[in-house]
Tab-separated table of C-alpha atoms in Angstrom:
chain	number	residue	atom	x	y	z
A	1	MET	CA	148.752	-5.523	126.830
A	2	GLU	CA	146.870	-5.473	123.232
A	3	GLY	CA	143.905	-6.644	125.038
A	4	VAL	CA	144.296	-3.686	127.466
A	5	GLN	CA	144.444	-1.391	124.367
A	6	ILE	CA	141.510	-2.488	122.411
A	7	GLY	CA	139.408	-2.405	125.384
A	8	LEU	CA	140.227	1.488	126.197
A	9	PHE	CA	139.354	2.379	122.690
A	10	ALA	CA	136.180	0.883	122.989
A	11	PHE	CA	135.795	2.724	126.108
A	12	LEU	CA	136.407	5.586	124.828
A	13	GLY	CA	134.451	5.082	121.928
A	14	VAL	CA	131.267	4.429	124.178
A	15	LEU	CA	132.007	7.778	126.312
A	16	GLU	CA	132.161	9.817	123.076
A	17	LEU	CA	128.735	8.566	121.803
A	18	ALA	CA	127.298	9.087	125.223
A	19	MET	CA	128.322	12.740	125.256
A	20	LEU	CA	127.024	13.031	121.952
A	21	ALA	CA	123.887	11.773	123.105
A	22	LEU	CA	123.912	14.131	126.023
A	23	ALA	CA	124.487	16.921	124.187
A	24	ALA	CA	121.544	16.021	121.467
A	25	SER	CA	119.385	15.549	124.621
A	26	VAL	CA	119.840	18.622	125.938
A	27	ILE	CA	119.458	20.374	122.303
A	28	PHE	CA	116.090	18.452	121.988
A	29	LEU	CA	115.129	19.669	125.605
A	30	LEU	CA	115.802	23.198	125.098
A	31	ARG	CA	113.915	23.222	121.461
A	32	SER	CA	111.056	21.494	123.174
A	33	ASN	CA	110.545	24.227	125.674
A	34	ARG	CA	110.455	27.011	123.500
A	35	LEU	CA	108.339	25.396	121.330
A	36	SER	CA	106.013	24.448	124.071
A	37	ARG	CA	106.053	28.270	125.104
A	38	ARG	CA	105.240	29.362	121.421
A	39	ILE	CA	102.303	26.564	121.534
A	40	HIS	CA	100.757	28.523	124.690
A	41	ILE	CA	100.912	32.079	123.299
A	42	LEU	CA	99.233	30.005	119.935
A	43	GLU	CA	96.837	28.763	121.789
A	44	LYS	CA	95.960	32.121	123.760
A	45	LEU	CA	95.870	34.058	120.557
A	46	LEU	CA	93.475	31.481	119.415
A	47	ARG	CA	91.033	32.289	122.123
A	48	GLN	CA	91.198	35.706	121.714
A	49	GLN	CA	90.354	35.555	118.122
A	50	GLU	CA	87.828	33.170	118.830
A	51	ASP	CA	86.131	36.284	120.981
A	52	ILE	CA	86.066	38.634	118.228
A	53	PRO	CA	82.776	38.953	116.205
A	54	ASP	CA	83.190	37.757	112.472
A	55	PRO	CA	83.241	40.965	110.389
A	56	VAL	CA	80.247	42.047	108.485
A	57	SER	CA	79.586	43.516	104.873
A	58	PHE	CA	79.197	47.134	104.312
A	59	ASP	CA	75.860	46.349	102.713
A	60	GLN	CA	74.876	44.610	106.029
A	61	TYR	CA	76.140	47.678	108.249
A	62	LEU	CA	74.133	49.981	106.343
A	63	ARG	CA	71.101	47.801	106.899
A	64	ASP	CA	72.007	47.416	110.707
A	65	GLU	CA	72.481	51.117	110.870
A	66	VAL	CA	69.125	51.894	109.363
A	67	ILE	CA	67.321	49.361	111.879
A	68	ARG	CA	69.097	51.142	114.779
A	69	ASN	CA	68.574	54.775	113.443
A	70	GLU	CA	64.690	53.889	113.240
A	71	ALA	CA	64.734	52.900	116.848
A	72	LEU	CA	66.657	56.158	117.809
A	73	THR	CA	64.067	57.879	115.849
A	74	GLU	CA	61.183	56.445	117.330
A	75	LYS	CA	62.756	57.275	121.127
A	76	ALA	CA	63.421	60.799	119.966
A	77	ALA	CA	60.155	61.409	118.563
A	78	ALA	CA	58.236	60.334	121.627
A	79	SER	CA	59.803	62.617	123.839
A	80	GLU	CA	58.280	65.914	124.588
A	81	ASP	CA	61.539	67.981	124.831
A	82	GLU	CA	61.987	70.004	121.491
A	83	SER	CA	65.566	69.520	121.265
A	84	GLU	CA	64.561	65.893	121.200
A	85	LYS	CA	62.089	66.331	118.154
A	86	LYS	CA	64.668	68.259	116.139
A	87	ALA	CA	66.925	65.439	116.863
A	88	ALA	CA	64.310	63.188	115.486
A	89	GLU	CA	63.926	65.124	112.097
A	90	LEU	CA	67.840	65.071	112.033
A	91	LEU	CA	67.462	61.194	112.438
A	92	ARG	CA	65.080	60.846	109.524
A	93	PHE	CA	67.249	62.794	107.460
A	94	ARG	CA	70.089	60.230	108.339
A	95	LYS	CA	68.022	57.391	107.594
A	96	ARG	CA	67.132	58.291	103.834
A	97	PHE	CA	71.021	59.310	103.438
A	98	LEU	CA	71.577	55.227	104.815
A	99	GLU	CA	69.067	54.141	102.311
A	100	ILE	CA	70.766	56.196	99.755
A	101	GLU	CA	73.867	54.339	100.271
A	102	LEU	CA	72.152	51.001	100.334
A	103	GLU	CA	70.843	51.372	96.974
A	104	ALA	CA	73.976	52.460	95.703
A	105	ASN	CA	76.157	50.070	97.182
A	106	ALA	CA	73.892	47.530	94.939
A	107	LEU	CA	75.039	49.530	91.914
A	108	VAL	CA	78.747	49.436	92.775
A	109	ALA	CA	79.818	46.681	89.991
A	110	ASN	CA	78.967	49.712	87.607
A	111	PRO	CA	80.900	52.445	88.666
A	112	VAL	CA	78.910	55.306	86.177
A	113	ALA	CA	75.313	53.891	87.477
A	114	PHE	CA	76.974	54.382	91.321
A	115	GLN	CA	77.829	57.819	91.137
A	116	ASP	CA	74.830	58.848	89.090
A	117	ARG	CA	72.731	57.074	91.911
A	118	ILE	CA	74.640	59.158	94.791
A	119	ALA	CA	74.593	62.270	92.583
A	120	ALA	CA	70.989	62.197	92.340
A	121	GLY	CA	70.359	61.206	96.660
A	122	ILE	CA	72.421	64.001	97.311
A	123	CYS	CA	70.494	66.252	95.269
A	124	GLU	CA	67.678	65.072	96.733
A	125	LEU	CA	68.743	65.668	100.182
A	126	VAL	CA	69.786	69.369	99.547
A	127	GLU	CA	66.295	70.001	97.946
A	128	ILE	CA	64.596	68.389	101.425
A	129	MET	CA	67.195	70.970	103.335
A	130	ARG	CA	66.823	74.138	100.780
A	131	PRO	CA	64.492	76.741	102.696
A	132	ASP	CA	61.681	76.995	100.438
A	133	ALA	CA	60.925	80.656	99.086
A	134	GLU	CA	58.369	82.702	100.971
A	135	THR	CA	55.192	83.933	99.257
A	136	VAL	CA	52.515	86.225	100.138
A	137	GLU	CA	49.350	84.731	101.117
A	138	ALA	CA	46.108	85.637	99.664
A	139	GLU	CA	42.526	83.875	100.155
A	140	ALA	CA	39.509	85.089	98.579
A	141	GLU	CA	36.675	85.595	100.699
A	142	PRO	CA	33.319	84.013	100.840
A	143	SER	CA	31.291	87.061	101.884
A	144	ALA	CA	30.548	89.791	99.768
A	145	THR	CA	31.977	92.481	102.361
A	146	VAL	CA	35.444	92.516	101.763
A	147	GLU	CA	37.036	92.356	105.800
A	148	PHE	CA	40.791	93.315	106.004
A	149	GLU	CA	43.130	92.058	108.870
A	150	GLU	CA	44.779	94.656	110.725
A	151	ALA	CA	48.536	95.165	109.134
A	152	PRO	CA	51.158	93.138	110.858
A	153	ASP	CA	54.076	95.129	112.376
A	154	ASP	CA	57.047	95.266	110.754
A	155	SER	CA	59.593	94.428	113.653
A	156	ALA	CA	57.456	91.283	114.346
A	157	ASP	CA	57.038	89.613	111.036
A	158	GLU	CA	59.793	89.868	108.282
A	159	ASP	CA	58.653	90.921	104.680
A	160	PRO	CA	57.667	88.135	102.425
A	161	GLY	CA	59.496	89.809	99.728
A	162	ARG	CA	62.810	90.719	101.764
A	163	LYS	CA	62.621	86.604	102.191
A	164	LEU	CA	62.121	86.210	98.458
A	165	ILE	CA	65.116	88.092	97.236
A	166	ASP	CA	67.305	86.398	100.297
A	167	THR	CA	66.322	83.149	99.221
A	168	SER	CA	67.225	84.234	95.472
A	169	GLU	CA	70.479	85.624	96.608
A	170	GLU	CA	71.252	81.775	98.461
A	171	GLU	CA	70.534	80.103	95.187
A	172	ILE	CA	72.696	82.740	93.272
A	173	ASN	CA	75.799	81.868	95.949
A	174	HIS	CA	74.939	78.082	95.498
A	175	LEU	CA	75.081	78.640	91.532
A	176	LYS	CA	78.179	80.470	91.981
A	177	ASP	CA	80.108	77.706	94.107
A	178	VAL	CA	79.138	75.027	91.344
A	179	ILE	CA	80.475	76.855	88.542
A	180	ASN	CA	83.301	77.443	90.291
A	181	ASN	CA	83.862	73.597	91.315
A	182	GLN	CA	83.086	72.766	87.391
A	183	GLN	CA	85.813	75.435	86.191
A	184	ASP	CA	88.476	73.799	88.603
A	185	ALA	CA	87.822	70.277	87.541
A	186	MET	CA	88.119	71.704	83.819
A	187	SER	CA	91.516	72.960	84.773
A	188	ALA	CA	92.495	70.102	86.027
A	189	LEU	CA	91.506	68.023	83.000
A	190	ARG	CA	93.246	70.701	80.724
A	191	ALA	CA	96.321	69.898	82.462
A	192	GLN	CA	96.123	65.910	82.118
A	193	LEU	CA	95.200	66.401	78.332
A	194	GLU	CA	98.135	68.815	77.563
A	195	GLY	CA	100.391	66.204	79.670
A	196	HIS	CA	99.338	63.657	77.035
A	197	ALA	CA	99.354	66.160	73.777
A	198	GLU	CA	101.852	63.818	72.002
A	199	VAL	CA	98.760	61.170	71.292
A	200	GLU	CA	97.426	61.666	68.085
A	201	GLY	CA	93.963	63.429	67.770
A	202	MET	CA	94.336	65.034	71.011
A	203	GLU	CA	94.149	68.183	69.495
A	204	ASP	CA	90.071	67.244	69.007
A	205	ALA	CA	89.546	66.833	72.903
A	206	LEU	CA	91.203	70.054	73.774
A	207	LYS	CA	89.364	71.979	71.315
A	208	GLN	CA	85.854	70.574	72.811
A	209	LEU	CA	87.614	71.439	76.269
A	210	GLU	CA	87.791	74.896	74.826
A	211	ASP	CA	84.058	74.908	73.799
A	212	PHE	CA	82.887	73.736	77.460
A	213	GLU	CA	84.932	76.203	78.943
A	214	LYS	CA	83.461	78.836	77.013
A	215	GLN	CA	79.865	77.654	78.184
A	216	SER	CA	81.266	77.735	81.542
A	217	THR	CA	82.395	81.349	81.216
A	218	GLU	CA	78.966	82.604	79.962
A	219	LEU	CA	77.033	80.705	82.863
A	220	GLU	CA	79.361	82.930	85.116
A	221	ARG	CA	78.847	86.056	82.901
A	222	CYS	CA	74.707	85.018	83.092
A	223	LEU	CA	75.475	84.907	87.366
A	224	LEU	CA	76.868	88.078	87.433
A	225	VAL	CA	73.516	89.367	85.752
A	226	LEU	CA	71.659	87.678	88.276
A	227	GLU	CA	73.572	89.438	91.022
A	228	LYS	CA	73.290	93.024	89.497
A	229	GLU	CA	69.531	92.538	88.843
A	230	ASN	CA	69.217	91.115	92.724
A	231	LYS	CA	71.415	94.068	93.700
A	232	ARG	CA	68.493	96.488	91.767
A	233	LEU	CA	65.449	94.515	92.957
A	234	LYS	CA	66.850	95.488	96.448
A	235	ASP	CA	67.208	98.908	95.969
A	236	ALA	CA	63.540	98.839	94.172
A	237	GLN	CA	62.511	97.377	97.143
A	238	ARG	CA	63.890	100.568	99.860
A	239	GLU	CA	62.740	102.832	97.544
A	240	GLY	CA	59.366	101.547	97.079
A	241	GLY	CA	57.079	102.534	93.782
A	242	ASP	CA	53.853	102.965	92.269
A	243	ALA	CA	52.079	99.723	91.929
A	244	VAL	CA	51.531	97.374	89.514
A	245	LYS	CA	47.857	96.487	88.347
A	246	THR	CA	48.442	94.008	85.637
A	247	ILE	CA	50.831	91.232	84.763
A	248	ASP	CA	52.039	90.368	81.511
A	249	PRO	CA	52.320	86.616	81.477
A	250	ALA	CA	55.361	85.323	80.302
A	251	ASP	CA	56.195	82.378	78.187
A	252	PRO	CA	56.914	79.568	80.646
A	253	ALA	CA	59.012	77.644	77.883
A	254	ARG	CA	61.621	80.230	78.476
A	255	LEU	CA	63.220	78.019	80.935
A	256	THR	CA	63.943	75.627	78.246
A	257	GLY	CA	66.958	77.459	77.565
A	258	LEU	CA	68.872	77.411	80.567
A	259	LYS	CA	67.873	73.645	80.721
A	260	ASN	CA	69.267	73.052	76.785
A	261	MET	CA	72.224	75.040	77.878
A	262	VAL	CA	72.697	72.636	80.879
A	263	GLY	CA	72.184	69.620	78.596
A	264	GLY	CA	74.440	70.996	76.076
A	265	GLN	CA	77.002	70.764	78.580
A	266	GLN	CA	76.170	67.074	79.514
A	267	GLU	CA	76.521	66.012	75.689
A	268	THR	CA	80.317	67.918	75.321
A	269	ILE	CA	81.275	65.309	78.751
A	270	GLU	CA	79.979	62.410	76.984
A	271	SER	CA	81.572	63.581	73.715
A	272	LEU	CA	84.801	63.952	75.727
A	273	ARG	CA	84.442	60.567	77.481
A	274	LYS	CA	84.075	58.738	73.957
A	275	LEU	CA	86.953	60.769	72.588
A	276	ILE	CA	89.448	60.069	75.463
A	277	VAL	CA	88.651	56.416	75.354
A	278	GLU	CA	89.390	56.132	71.510
A	279	LEU	CA	92.383	58.090	72.031
A	280	MET	CA	94.007	56.554	75.086
A	281	PRO	CA	92.717	53.096	75.541
A	282	GLU	CA	95.220	52.086	78.069
A	283	ALA	CA	93.083	51.906	81.486
A	284	SER	CA	96.083	53.488	83.309
A	285	LYS	CA	95.900	56.856	81.317
A	286	ALA	CA	92.098	56.937	80.650
A	287	GLY	CA	91.187	56.062	84.396
A	288	GLU	CA	92.784	59.171	85.651
A	289	LEU	CA	90.914	61.648	82.687
A	290	GLU	CA	87.671	59.603	83.468
A	291	GLU	CA	87.819	60.538	86.925
A	292	THR	CA	88.025	63.901	86.330
A	293	LEU	CA	85.320	63.905	83.771
A	294	ASN	CA	83.167	62.338	86.455
A	295	ARG	CA	83.592	65.479	88.620
A	296	ILE	CA	82.908	67.480	85.967
A	297	GLN	CA	79.405	65.541	85.585
A	298	ARG	CA	78.753	65.485	88.989
A	299	ALA	CA	79.160	69.841	89.052
A	300	ASN	CA	76.685	69.314	86.244
A	301	GLN	CA	74.183	67.254	87.526
A	302	GLU	CA	74.090	69.775	90.521
A	303	LEU	CA	73.400	72.651	88.422
A	304	SER	CA	70.919	70.848	86.702
A	305	GLY	CA	69.040	70.503	90.210
A	306	CYS	CA	69.419	74.346	90.424
A	307	VAL	CA	67.940	75.071	87.255
A	308	SER	CA	64.704	72.894	88.429
A	309	VAL	CA	64.523	74.717	91.685
A	310	LEU	CA	64.390	78.193	89.904
A	311	GLU	CA	61.816	76.509	87.507
A	312	ASP	CA	59.709	75.424	90.542
A	313	GLU	CA	60.017	79.074	92.439
A	314	ASN	CA	59.337	81.083	88.953
A	315	ALA	CA	55.911	78.993	88.201
A	316	MET	CA	55.007	79.385	91.825
A	317	LEU	CA	55.665	83.164	91.822
A	318	ARG	CA	53.570	83.590	88.850
A	319	SER	CA	50.695	81.694	89.943
A	320	GLU	CA	50.780	83.839	93.502
A	321	LEU	CA	50.978	87.115	91.305
A	322	GLU	CA	48.145	86.309	88.978
A	323	MET	CA	45.968	85.129	92.159
A	324	ILE	CA	46.801	88.078	94.169
A	325	VAL	CA	46.361	90.779	91.226
A	326	LEU	CA	43.037	89.270	90.330
A	327	GLN	CA	41.770	89.500	94.181
A	328	LEU	CA	43.295	93.092	94.460
A	329	ASP	CA	41.653	94.472	91.424
A	330	GLU	CA	38.284	92.538	93.062
A	331	GLN	CA	38.922	94.304	96.408
A	332	GLU	CA	39.583	97.843	94.523
A	333	ALA	CA	36.165	97.645	92.500
A	334	GLN	CA	34.301	96.629	95.603
A	335	GLN	CA	35.965	99.571	97.658
A	336	ASN	CA	35.234	102.112	95.028
A	337	GLU	CA	31.319	101.374	94.521
A	338	GLU	CA	30.884	101.284	98.329
A	339	GLY	CA	33.539	103.692	99.671
A	340	ALA	CA	36.417	102.702	101.378
A	341	PRO	CA	37.957	104.057	104.748
A	342	ALA	CA	41.520	105.785	104.893
A	343	SER	CA	42.937	102.706	106.749
A	344	THR	CA	41.731	100.319	104.236
A	345	LEU	CA	42.699	102.190	101.274
A	346	GLU	CA	46.439	102.176	103.260
A	347	GLN	CA	46.226	98.374	103.576
A	348	ILE	CA	45.326	98.446	99.582
A	349	GLN	CA	48.247	100.083	98.918
A	350	GLU	CA	50.512	98.137	101.069
A	351	MET	CA	49.327	94.916	99.212
A	352	GLU	CA	50.112	97.202	95.831
A	353	ILE	CA	53.763	97.443	96.794
A	354	LYS	CA	54.417	93.728	97.711
A	355	VAL	CA	52.934	92.718	94.208
A	356	GLN	CA	55.190	95.083	92.846
A	357	GLU	CA	58.102	93.661	94.538
A	358	LEU	CA	56.892	89.854	93.442
A	359	GLU	CA	56.556	91.080	89.853
A	360	ALA	CA	60.117	92.943	89.684
A	361	LEU	CA	61.380	89.365	90.971
A	362	VAL	CA	59.678	87.273	88.329
A	363	GLU	CA	60.530	90.028	85.763
A	364	PHE	CA	64.528	89.813	86.720
A	365	LYS	CA	64.143	85.963	86.492
A	366	ASP	CA	62.705	86.354	82.905
A	367	ALA	CA	65.272	88.390	81.778
A	368	THR	CA	67.937	86.178	83.299
A	369	ILE	CA	66.376	83.158	81.701
A	370	GLU	CA	65.995	84.854	78.250
A	371	GLU	CA	69.627	85.941	78.186
A	372	LEU	CA	70.925	82.748	79.210
A	373	GLU	CA	69.161	81.273	76.009
A	374	LYS	CA	70.778	83.465	73.857
A	375	GLN	CA	73.761	82.437	75.072
A	376	TYR	CA	73.149	78.714	74.598
A	377	ASN	CA	71.995	79.231	71.573
A	378	ALA	CA	75.378	80.865	70.219
A	379	LEU	CA	77.146	78.202	72.235
A	380	GLU	CA	75.349	75.506	70.591
A	381	VAL	CA	76.336	77.215	66.987
A	382	LYS	CA	79.850	77.290	67.976
A	383	TYR	CA	79.942	73.666	69.058
A	384	ARG	CA	78.328	72.416	65.713
A	385	GLU	CA	81.313	73.938	64.173
A	386	ALA	CA	83.759	72.514	66.570
A	387	THR	CA	82.485	69.110	66.269
A	388	GLY	CA	81.463	69.183	62.405
A	389	GLU	CA	77.955	67.987	63.309
């Protein structure tokens, strides 16, 4: 009886081990199926990943786009369709933009140089797209006899003087936008500086910012003078007047005053940047102010580009006026000696009116430049008093 009981216990023990082994095998089987499904999914994802091309860097992307843009430009330029030719011109403009991005990307390690290159490139593109001011063309006649062409119909061709005034008005509006953007950036900078008013020495930074705001206000006031003079020139063009026979050449150095004003703003920006770095060396605080200062600096650089445009246009107008008036005097002297018909005298009078309009435009720009120079000298004295230089 005891032997039977021992055999029963052994049987039950073996049976329990068998059941445990069966349960373990079922668990392993289920886990194996789950792992096999996961492996299948991973293999599928791996095959899809192999089909995706390797990512290219931004620099390589720009180079590829330049090559692709050149191919599109050549294809559009070869077409006889006018719309395709215009598209080719726009594609050339895009190519230059991509090249500027590529050049600036090489300077990404230097944020200041990067921003300067972008700003200079954008100014270059703006100058390319800006319409040139129309001027009256006057050519010297080789023969002794002066021959005049038939006066063009006013309805067919637009008056060059009108084009000059319209172009000047566009430049005034552009300058106004630049100054408005600059003032917005200065307001943001003032808010940030006042938020850190507890920093020792912050009063000096606020004082320099106040001087800079005064300079911007003076520029805005000069723009109002420009708008008033431009309106007066339009009224004078409609009313007409006596022709001007001579030109009183103005000193080209007058434009230096306007340039110096913009340069003074640039120096104020650099002084503010150095002062902020000294007062707030923490990267988190100085970074926000640095970004705002960079916005002001970019607006100032754009303003400098606008000043250069005014300088070039003023020099061109002066040279055209001198040439036209000289030719007009020669033609009048010759007509007085030979006797001029009535139609010829009318054409001479029309040319004299155009000369008057051009000279009025030059005088208005010279007066504005002189006013800006006076305001700059006053601001420079205030700036030196504030900074103790």
